[in-house]
CSV table of C-alpha atoms and ligand atoms in Angstrom, one decimal:
chain,number,residue,atom,x,y,z
A,1,MET,CA,-27.3,3.2,-12.2
A,2,TYR,CA,-25.7,3.8,-8.9
A,3,ALA,CA,-24.5,0.2,-8.5
A,4,GLN,CA,-22.4,1.1,-11.6
A,5,MET,CA,-21.2,4.3,-10.1
A,6,VAL,CA,-20.0,3.1,-6.9
A,7,LYS,CA,-18.3,0.1,-8.5
A,8,SER,CA,-14.6,-0.1,-8.4
A,9,THR,CA,-12.7,1.1,-11.2
A,10,GLY,CA,-9.2,-0.5,-11.0
A,11,GLU,CA,-7.7,-0.3,-14.5
A,12,GLY,CA,-4.4,1.0,-15.0
A,13,VAL,CA,-3.5,4.6,-15.8
A,14,ARG,CA,-4.1,5.7,-19.2
A,15,ALA,CA,-1.0,6.8,-21.2
A,16,ARG,CA,-1.5,10.5,-22.8
A,17,GLU,CA,-1.7,9.2,-26.3
A,18,ASP,CA,-4.8,7.1,-25.5
A,19,MET,CA,-6.8,10.0,-24.0
A,20,SER,CA,-9.3,12.1,-25.8
A,21,PRO,CA,-8.7,15.8,-26.1
A,22,GLU,CA,-11.1,16.3,-23.4
A,23,GLU,CA,-9.3,13.9,-21.3
A,24,ARG,CA,-5.9,15.8,-22.2
A,25,HIS,CA,-7.4,18.9,-21.0
A,26,PHE,CA,-8.9,17.6,-18.1
A,27,GLN,CA,-5.5,15.8,-17.0
A,28,ASP,CA,-3.8,19.4,-17.9
A,29,ARG,CA,-5.7,21.1,-15.5
A,30,VAL,CA,-5.3,18.6,-12.8
A,31,ASP,CA,-1.3,18.4,-13.6
A,32,ALA,CA,-1.5,22.3,-13.2
A,33,GLY,CA,-3.1,22.2,-9.8
A,34,GLU,CA,-6.4,23.7,-10.6
A,35,LYS,CA,-9.5,22.7,-8.6
A,36,ILE,CA,-12.1,20.6,-10.7
A,37,GLU,CA,-15.7,21.9,-9.5
A,38,PRO,CA,-18.9,19.6,-10.0
A,39,LYS,CA,-20.0,21.1,-13.6
A,40,ASP,CA,-16.7,20.8,-15.1
A,41,TRP,CA,-16.5,18.0,-17.8
A,42,MET,CA,-14.5,15.1,-16.0
A,43,PRO,CA,-13.9,11.3,-17.1
A,44,GLU,CA,-16.3,8.8,-16.1
A,45,GLY,CA,-13.6,7.0,-13.9
A,46,TYR,CA,-12.6,10.0,-11.8
A,47,ARG,CA,-16.4,10.8,-11.0
A,48,LYS,CA,-16.7,6.8,-10.1
A,49,THR,CA,-13.3,6.7,-8.2
A,50,LEU,CA,-14.5,10.0,-6.1
A,51,ILE,CA,-17.9,8.8,-5.0
A,52,ARG,CA,-16.5,5.2,-4.0
A,53,GLN,CA,-14.1,7.3,-2.0
A,54,ILE,CA,-15.9,10.2,-0.4
A,55,GLY,CA,-19.0,7.9,-0.1
A,56,GLN,CA,-16.9,5.5,1.7
A,57,HIS,CA,-15.3,8.4,3.7
A,58,ALA,CA,-18.5,9.4,4.6
A,59,HIS,CA,-20.0,5.9,5.6
A,60,SER,CA,-16.9,5.7,7.8
A,61,GLU,CA,-17.6,8.8,9.9
A,62,ILE,CA,-21.2,7.6,10.4
A,63,VAL,CA,-20.5,4.0,11.2
A,64,GLY,CA,-17.4,5.6,13.2
A,65,GLN,CA,-20.0,7.0,15.9
A,66,LEU,CA,-20.7,3.3,16.9
A,67,PRO,CA,-17.7,2.3,19.0
A,68,GLU,CA,-17.3,5.6,20.7
A,69,GLY,CA,-21.2,6.4,21.0
A,70,ASN,CA,-21.2,3.0,23.1
A,71,TRP,CA,-18.9,5.0,25.8
A,72,ILE,CA,-21.1,8.5,26.2
A,73,THR,CA,-23.1,6.8,29.1
A,74,ARG,CA,-19.9,5.3,30.8
A,75,ALA,CA,-17.3,8.2,30.5
A,76,PRO,CA,-15.6,8.7,33.7
A,77,THR,CA,-16.4,12.2,34.4
A,78,LEU,CA,-18.9,14.7,33.4
A,79,GLU,CA,-16.3,16.7,31.4
A,80,ARG,CA,-15.4,13.6,29.8
A,81,LYS,CA,-18.6,12.9,28.7
A,82,ALA,CA,-19.4,16.4,27.2
A,83,ILE,CA,-15.9,16.2,25.2
A,84,LEU,CA,-16.9,12.9,23.8
A,85,LEU,CA,-20.4,13.8,22.9
A,86,ALA,CA,-18.9,16.7,21.2
A,87,LYS,CA,-16.3,14.5,19.2
A,88,VAL,CA,-19.2,11.9,18.4
A,89,GLN,CA,-21.5,15.0,17.0
A,90,ASP,CA,-18.6,16.4,14.9
A,91,GLU,CA,-18.2,12.8,13.2
A,92,ALA,CA,-21.9,13.0,12.4
A,93,GLY,CA,-21.2,16.5,10.5
A,94,HIS,CA,-18.3,15.1,8.9
A,95,GLY,CA,-20.1,12.5,7.5
A,96,LEU,CA,-23.1,14.9,6.4
A,97,TYR,CA,-20.5,17.2,4.5
A,98,LEU,CA,-19.0,14.3,2.7
A,99,TYR,CA,-22.2,12.9,1.7
A,100,CYS,CA,-23.2,16.5,0.5
A,101,ALA,CA,-19.8,16.6,-1.5
A,102,ALA,CA,-20.5,12.9,-3.0
A,103,GLU,CA,-24.0,14.3,-4.0
A,104,THR,CA,-22.4,17.0,-6.2
A,105,LEU,CA,-21.1,14.0,-8.2
A,106,GLY,CA,-24.7,12.9,-9.1
A,107,ILE,CA,-25.5,10.3,-6.6
A,108,SER,CA,-28.2,10.9,-3.9
A,109,ARG,CA,-27.2,10.3,-0.1
A,110,ASP,CA,-30.3,7.8,-0.1
A,111,GLU,CA,-28.7,5.8,-3.0
A,112,MET,CA,-24.7,5.7,-1.1
A,113,ILE,CA,-26.7,4.7,2.1
A,114,GLU,CA,-28.8,1.8,0.3
A,115,ALA,CA,-25.5,0.5,-1.0
A,116,LEU,CA,-23.9,0.7,2.5
A,117,HIS,CA,-26.7,-1.3,3.7
A,118,GLU,CA,-26.9,-3.8,0.8
A,119,GLY,CA,-22.5,-4.4,1.3
A,120,ARG,CA,-22.2,-2.7,-2.2
A,121,MET,CA,-19.9,0.3,-0.5
A,122,LYS,CA,-17.6,-0.4,2.3
A,123,TYR,CA,-16.4,2.0,5.2
A,124,SER,CA,-13.0,1.9,7.5
A,125,SER,CA,-12.1,-1.4,8.3
A,126,ILE,CA,-11.0,0.2,11.9
A,127,PHE,CA,-14.7,0.5,13.3
A,128,ASN,CA,-15.0,-3.3,13.1
A,129,TYR,CA,-13.3,-3.8,16.3
A,130,PRO,CA,-14.9,-3.4,19.4
A,131,THR,CA,-14.5,-0.4,21.9
A,132,LEU,CA,-13.8,-2.8,25.5
A,133,THR,CA,-12.7,-0.5,28.1
A,134,TRP,CA,-12.4,3.4,28.7
A,135,ALA,CA,-8.9,3.4,27.7
A,136,ASP,CA,-9.9,2.1,23.9
A,137,ILE,CA,-11.6,5.5,23.8
A,138,GLY,CA,-8.3,7.0,24.3
A,139,ALA,CA,-6.7,4.7,21.7
A,140,VAL,CA,-9.2,5.2,19.0
A,141,GLY,CA,-8.8,9.3,19.7
A,142,TRP,CA,-4.9,9.0,19.3
A,143,LEU,CA,-4.4,6.1,17.2
A,144,VAL,CA,-7.7,6.4,14.8
A,145,ASP,CA,-7.8,9.8,14.3
A,146,GLY,CA,-4.5,10.4,14.4
A,147,ALA,CA,-4.3,8.1,11.3
A,148,ALA,CA,-7.1,9.8,9.6
A,149,ILE,CA,-5.4,13.2,9.9
A,150,MET,CA,-2.1,12.0,8.4
A,151,ASN,CA,-4.7,10.8,5.5
A,152,GLN,CA,-6.5,13.8,5.4
A,153,VAL,CA,-4.3,16.7,5.6
A,154,PRO,CA,-3.0,15.9,2.1
A,155,LEU,CA,-6.6,15.3,0.9
A,156,GLN,CA,-7.1,19.1,1.8
A,157,ARG,CA,-4.9,19.7,-1.7
A,158,THR,CA,-7.1,17.1,-3.7
A,159,SER,CA,-8.2,17.9,-7.3
A,160,TYR,CA,-11.7,17.7,-6.6
A,161,GLY,CA,-13.3,21.3,-5.2
A,162,PRO,CA,-15.9,20.0,-2.9
A,163,TYR,CA,-13.9,17.2,-1.5
A,164,SER,CA,-10.9,19.5,-0.5
A,165,ARG,CA,-13.0,22.4,0.8
A,166,ALA,CA,-14.7,19.8,2.9
A,167,MET,CA,-11.1,18.1,4.1
A,168,ILE,CA,-10.2,21.5,5.3
A,169,ARG,CA,-12.9,21.9,8.2
A,170,ILE,CA,-12.7,18.3,9.1
A,171,CYS,CA,-8.9,18.4,9.3
A,172,LYS,CA,-9.5,21.1,11.9
A,173,GLU,CA,-11.8,19.1,13.9
A,174,GLU,CA,-9.8,16.2,13.8
A,175,SER,CA,-6.9,17.5,15.5
A,176,PHE,CA,-9.0,18.5,18.5
A,177,HIS,CA,-10.1,14.8,18.5
A,178,GLN,CA,-6.7,13.4,18.3
A,179,ARG,CA,-5.3,15.5,21.1
A,180,GLN,CA,-8.5,14.7,23.5
A,181,GLY,CA,-7.6,10.9,22.9
A,182,TYR,CA,-3.9,11.1,23.8
A,183,ASP,CA,-5.3,13.4,27.0
A,184,ILE,CA,-7.1,10.5,27.9
A,185,MET,CA,-4.0,8.1,27.2
A,186,MET,CA,-1.5,10.3,29.2
A,187,LYS,CA,-3.7,10.2,32.2
A,188,MET,CA,-4.4,6.5,32.1
A,189,ALA,CA,-0.7,5.9,31.4
A,190,ARG,CA,0.1,7.6,34.3
A,191,GLY,CA,-2.7,6.6,36.6
A,192,THR,CA,-2.8,3.8,38.8
A,193,PRO,CA,-1.2,0.1,37.7
A,194,GLU,CA,-4.6,-1.1,36.5
A,195,GLN,CA,-5.3,2.2,34.2
A,196,ARG,CA,-1.7,1.7,33.2
A,197,ARG,CA,-2.4,-1.8,32.1
A,198,MET,CA,-5.5,-0.9,30.4
A,199,ALA,CA,-3.6,1.8,28.4
A,200,GLN,CA,-1.1,-1.0,27.1
A,201,ASP,CA,-4.1,-3.4,26.5
A,202,ALA,CA,-5.7,-0.5,24.3
A,203,LEU,CA,-2.5,0.3,22.3
A,204,ASN,CA,-1.7,-3.5,21.7
A,205,ARG,CA,-5.4,-4.2,20.3
A,206,TYR,CA,-5.3,-1.0,18.1
A,207,TRP,CA,-1.9,-0.4,16.7
A,208,TYR,CA,-2.3,-3.2,13.8
A,209,PRO,CA,-5.8,-2.0,13.1
A,210,SER,CA,-4.7,1.5,12.8
A,211,LEU,CA,-1.9,0.3,10.4
A,212,MET,CA,-4.7,-1.3,8.1
A,213,MET,CA,-6.6,2.1,8.2
A,214,PHE,CA,-4.0,3.2,5.4
A,215,GLY,CA,-5.3,0.2,3.2
A,216,PRO,CA,-3.2,-2.9,1.5
A,217,SER,CA,0.3,-2.3,0.8
A,218,ASP,CA,1.4,-0.4,-2.4
A,219,ALA,CA,1.9,-3.6,-4.5
A,220,GLU,CA,-1.8,-4.7,-3.5
A,221,SER,CA,-3.4,-1.1,-4.1
A,222,VAL,CA,-5.9,-1.3,-7.1
A,223,HIS,CA,-6.4,2.5,-7.4
A,224,SER,CA,-3.3,4.3,-5.9
A,225,ALA,CA,-1.9,4.8,-9.4
A,226,GLN,CA,-4.7,6.1,-11.4
A,227,SER,CA,-6.0,8.1,-8.1
A,228,MET,CA,-2.6,9.9,-7.7
A,229,ALA,CA,-2.6,10.6,-11.5
A,230,TRP,CA,-5.8,12.2,-10.8
A,231,LYS,CA,-4.9,13.8,-7.3
A,232,ILE,CA,-7.7,12.1,-5.6
A,233,LYS,CA,-5.0,10.7,-3.6
A,234,ILE,CA,-1.7,12.7,-2.9
A,235,ASN,CA,0.2,10.0,-1.5
A,236,THR,CA,0.3,6.2,-1.6
A,237,ASN,CA,-0.7,3.9,1.5
A,238,ASP,CA,2.5,3.0,2.4
A,239,GLU,CA,4.0,6.4,2.4
A,240,LEU,CA,1.3,7.5,5.0
A,241,ARG,CA,1.6,4.4,6.9
A,242,GLN,CA,5.3,5.1,7.3
A,243,LYS,CA,4.5,8.8,8.4
A,244,PHE,CA,2.2,7.5,10.9
A,245,VAL,CA,4.7,5.3,12.3
A,246,ASP,CA,7.1,7.9,12.7
A,247,GLN,CA,4.9,10.1,14.4
A,248,THR,CA,3.3,8.2,16.7
A,249,VAL,CA,6.2,5.6,18.0
A,250,PRO,CA,7.7,8.8,19.6
A,251,GLN,CA,4.3,9.3,21.2
A,252,ALA,CA,4.0,5.9,22.6
A,253,GLU,CA,7.4,6.5,24.3
A,254,TYR,CA,6.5,9.7,25.7
A,255,LEU,CA,3.5,8.1,27.4
A,256,GLY,CA,5.7,4.8,28.6
A,257,LEU,CA,4.0,2.4,26.8
A,258,THR,CA,5.2,-0.4,24.2
A,259,VAL,CA,4.4,-0.5,20.6
A,260,PRO,CA,3.4,-4.3,20.2
A,261,ASP,CA,5.9,-4.9,17.4
A,262,GLU,CA,9.3,-6.6,18.5
A,263,HIS,CA,10.8,-5.8,15.2
A,264,LEU,CA,10.1,-2.1,15.5
A,265,LYS,CA,13.5,-0.4,15.1
A,266,TRP,CA,14.9,3.1,14.0
A,267,ASN,CA,16.6,2.9,10.8
A,268,ASP,CA,19.0,5.6,10.6
A,269,GLU,CA,20.0,5.0,7.1
A,270,ARG,CA,16.1,5.2,5.9
A,271,GLY,CA,15.6,8.2,8.4
A,272,HIS,CA,12.4,6.2,9.5
A,273,TYR,CA,11.4,3.4,11.6
A,274,ASP,CA,11.3,-0.2,10.2
A,275,PHE,CA,8.2,-2.1,11.5
A,276,SER,CA,6.0,-5.2,11.1
A,277,GLU,CA,3.4,-5.3,8.4
A,278,PRO,CA,0.0,-6.0,9.7
A,279,ASP,CA,-1.7,-9.1,9.3
A,280,TRP,CA,-3.2,-8.7,5.6
A,281,ASP,CA,-5.2,-11.7,5.9
A,282,GLU,CA,-7.3,-10.4,9.0
A,283,PHE,CA,-7.8,-7.0,6.8
A,284,PHE,CA,-9.1,-8.9,3.8
A,285,GLN,CA,-11.7,-10.8,6.2
A,286,VAL,CA,-12.5,-7.6,7.8
A,287,LEU,CA,-13.2,-6.1,4.6
A,288,ARG,CA,-15.4,-9.3,3.6
A,289,GLY,CA,-17.6,-8.6,6.7
A,290,ASN,CA,-16.0,-11.1,8.9
A,291,GLY,CA,-14.2,-8.8,11.4
A,292,PRO,CA,-15.6,-9.2,15.2
A,293,CYS,CA,-18.1,-6.3,14.9
A,294,ASN,CA,-19.0,-6.1,11.0
A,295,ARG,CA,-22.4,-7.7,11.6
A,296,ASP,CA,-23.3,-5.5,14.7
A,297,ARG,CA,-22.1,-2.1,13.0
A,298,MET,CA,-24.4,-3.0,10.1
A,299,GLU,CA,-27.5,-4.0,11.9
A,300,ALA,CA,-27.2,-1.0,14.2
A,301,ARG,CA,-27.2,1.5,11.0
A,302,VAL,CA,-30.0,-0.5,9.6
A,303,LYS,CA,-31.9,-0.2,12.4
A,304,ALA,CA,-31.4,3.6,12.8
A,305,TRP,CA,-31.9,4.2,9.2
A,306,GLU,CA,-35.4,2.6,9.7
A,307,ASP,CA,-36.3,4.1,12.9
A,308,GLY,CA,-35.7,7.4,11.8
A,309,ALA,CA,-38.0,6.8,8.5
A,310,TRP,CA,-40.8,8.7,10.5
A,311,VAL,CA,-38.5,11.8,10.4
A,312,ARG,CA,-37.7,11.9,7.0
A,313,ASP,CA,-41.5,11.1,5.9
A,314,GLY,CA,-42.5,14.0,8.1
A,315,LEU,CA,-40.1,16.5,6.7
A,316,LEU,CA,-40.8,15.7,3.2
A,317,ALA,CA,-44.4,15.8,3.7
A,318,HIS,CA,-43.9,19.3,5.1
A,319,ALA,CA,-41.6,20.2,2.2
A,320,GLU,CA,-44.5,19.0,0.0
A,321,LYS,CA,-47.1,21.0,1.9
A,322,LYS,CA,-45.2,24.1,1.8
A,323,ARG,CA,-44.3,23.4,-1.8
A,324,ALA,CA,-48.5,23.3,-2.7
A,325,ARG,CA,-49.3,26.4,-0.8
A,326,ARG,CA,-46.6,28.5,-2.8
A,327,VAL,CA,-47.8,27.1,-6.5
A,328,ALA,CA,-51.5,27.9,-5.0
A,329,ALA,CA,-50.5,31.3,-4.1
A,330,GLU,CA,-48.6,31.9,-7.5
B,401,BYC,N1,-11.3,-0.1,5.0
B,401,BYC,O1,-6.8,0.2,-4.1
B,401,BYC,P1,-6.7,0.8,-2.4
B,401,BYC,C1,-12.1,8.6,9.9
B,401,BYC,C2,-10.6,-1.0,0.2
B,401,BYC,S1,-12.0,7.0,9.5
B,401,BYC,C3,-12.1,-0.4,4.2
B,401,BYC,O2,-5.7,1.4,-1.7
B,401,BYC,P2,-7.8,3.3,-2.4
B,401,BYC,C4,-12.7,8.6,11.4
B,401,BYC,C5,-10.7,0.0,-0.9
B,401,BYC,O3,-11.9,0.8,-0.8
B,401,BYC,C6,-10.9,7.1,7.9
B,401,BYC,N2,-11.6,-1.0,2.8
B,401,BYC,O4,-7.9,1.5,-2.3
B,401,BYC,C7,-12.1,8.6,12.2
B,401,BYC,C8,-10.3,-0.9,-2.2
B,401,BYC,O5,-11.9,-1.7,-2.5
B,401,BYC,P3,-13.0,-1.2,-3.3
B,401,BYC,C9,-11.8,7.4,6.9
B,401,BYC,C10,-10.6,-0.3,2.6
B,401,BYC,O6,-9.5,4.3,-2.1
B,401,BYC,C11,-12.5,8.7,13.9
B,401,BYC,C12,-9.7,-2.3,-1.5
B,401,BYC,O7,-9.7,-1.9,-0.4
B,401,BYC,N3,-10.9,7.8,5.9
B,401,BYC,O8,-12.3,9.5,9.5
B,401,BYC,O9,-7.0,3.7,-3.4
B,401,BYC,C13,-13.9,8.6,13.8
B,401,BYC,C14,-8.4,-1.8,-2.3
B,401,BYC,O10,-7.4,-0.5,-1.8
B,401,BYC,C15,-9.3,0.0,3.6
B,401,BYC,C16,-11.1,7.6,4.4
B,401,BYC,O11,-11.6,7.1,4.0
B,401,BYC,C17,-9.7,0.0,4.6
B,401,BYC,N4,-9.0,0.4,5.8
B,401,BYC,O12,-7.4,3.8,-0.8
B,401,BYC,C18,-14.8,8.8,12.9
B,401,BYC,C19,-9.9,8.7,3.7
B,401,BYC,N5,-8.4,0.4,2.7
B,401,BYC,O13,-13.5,0.1,-3.1
B,401,BYC,C20,-14.0,8.7,11.7
B,401,BYC,C21,-10.2,8.7,2.3
B,401,BYC,C22,-8.5,0.0,1.6
B,401,BYC,O14,-12.2,-1.4,-4.7
B,401,BYC,N6,-10.1,7.1,1.7
B,401,BYC,N7,-9.7,-0.5,1.4
B,401,BYC,O15,-13.8,-2.2,-3.3
B,401,BYC,C23,-8.5,6.9,1.1
B,401,BYC,O16,-7.7,8.0,1.3
B,401,BYC,C24,-8.6,5.6,0.6
B,401,BYC,O17,-9.9,5.3,0.0
B,401,BYC,C25,-7.9,4.6,1.3
B,401,BYC,C26,-8.1,3.5,0.4
B,401,BYC,C27,-6.5,5.1,1.7
B,401,BYC,C28,-8.6,4.4,2.4
């Protein structure tokens, strides 16, 4: 059943006259800004879309620990190590809230993890890029968490109650993550010529993959129209990408770094920056499993899952023993 539940639902938006009375009532509730709660009636497509999106988001938080975890043992100072450790632990927490939010829709965490390991569920493309230097940890905090916040702040108003509430807490923590990344970049950009070179190199490599985090262009996005009608998504992919560029370019200028886009230019008429699109062929290759680190990431996750089996078994055995004792005492 879960194979069906996580399958894409990329059909068009249903016209009001084609909706059943339940669907119409549901849409009215969404339009009125009411939150939908787990026991409420909901269209099957709404449930599937949420499982897909929240599950993908949860997996991103968990897989997202790997590129940063790689630097915990090599952080340059004790303070930086403690901060990075806290950040990576926060990401684990975000994954757990999100798995819980998805479980309220009738799928179990084990089913989602199995779907991830078998390649039936995705995680964010960004985590298939390597963190080669300490400056990359700055770039991940600044750009990757920056893009995540840009996407997630509007999701606090998403129509599904458990997802919306998870987002409120996650966004608070993400803004600390973004600031610690920018702080690393500031130190590097104002450091020795070698540190400055590393900061510029990290920006060069992380800029376009960060723009890809918002998903394909609106013309290519399969799910946006229906997800926006259901208020699962609040903005289109291109709207958020533009907001991210507008916010981030002045931050790069403040650092004295150059965004690697020769066509980047403020457009007075639009009131926005014009910028070059990422390489969408590269994006779809990464989604198909052919990015620089896809195989390593999945191997690391599967190994962690298998190595942790004895803990899960132990906990289940303990819970079973307690239950049996309670039954015997009744
Ligand atoms: N990576 O119709 P579309 C974080 C897929 S990280 C991989 O526009 P949708 C963190 C999409 O799933 C951020 N796949 O889809 C930060 C669909 O394929 P399927 C995690 C992607 O869902 C630091 C197909 O492309 N955040 O938090 O309407 C450290 C067509 O796309 C990507 C979230 O997940 C991508 N970048 O919009 C640690 C936020 N983009 O499923 C952690 C919640 C698109 O049909 N998610 N695809 O096979 C969203 O807001 C939306 O799901 C997206 C995509 C904007 C990502």
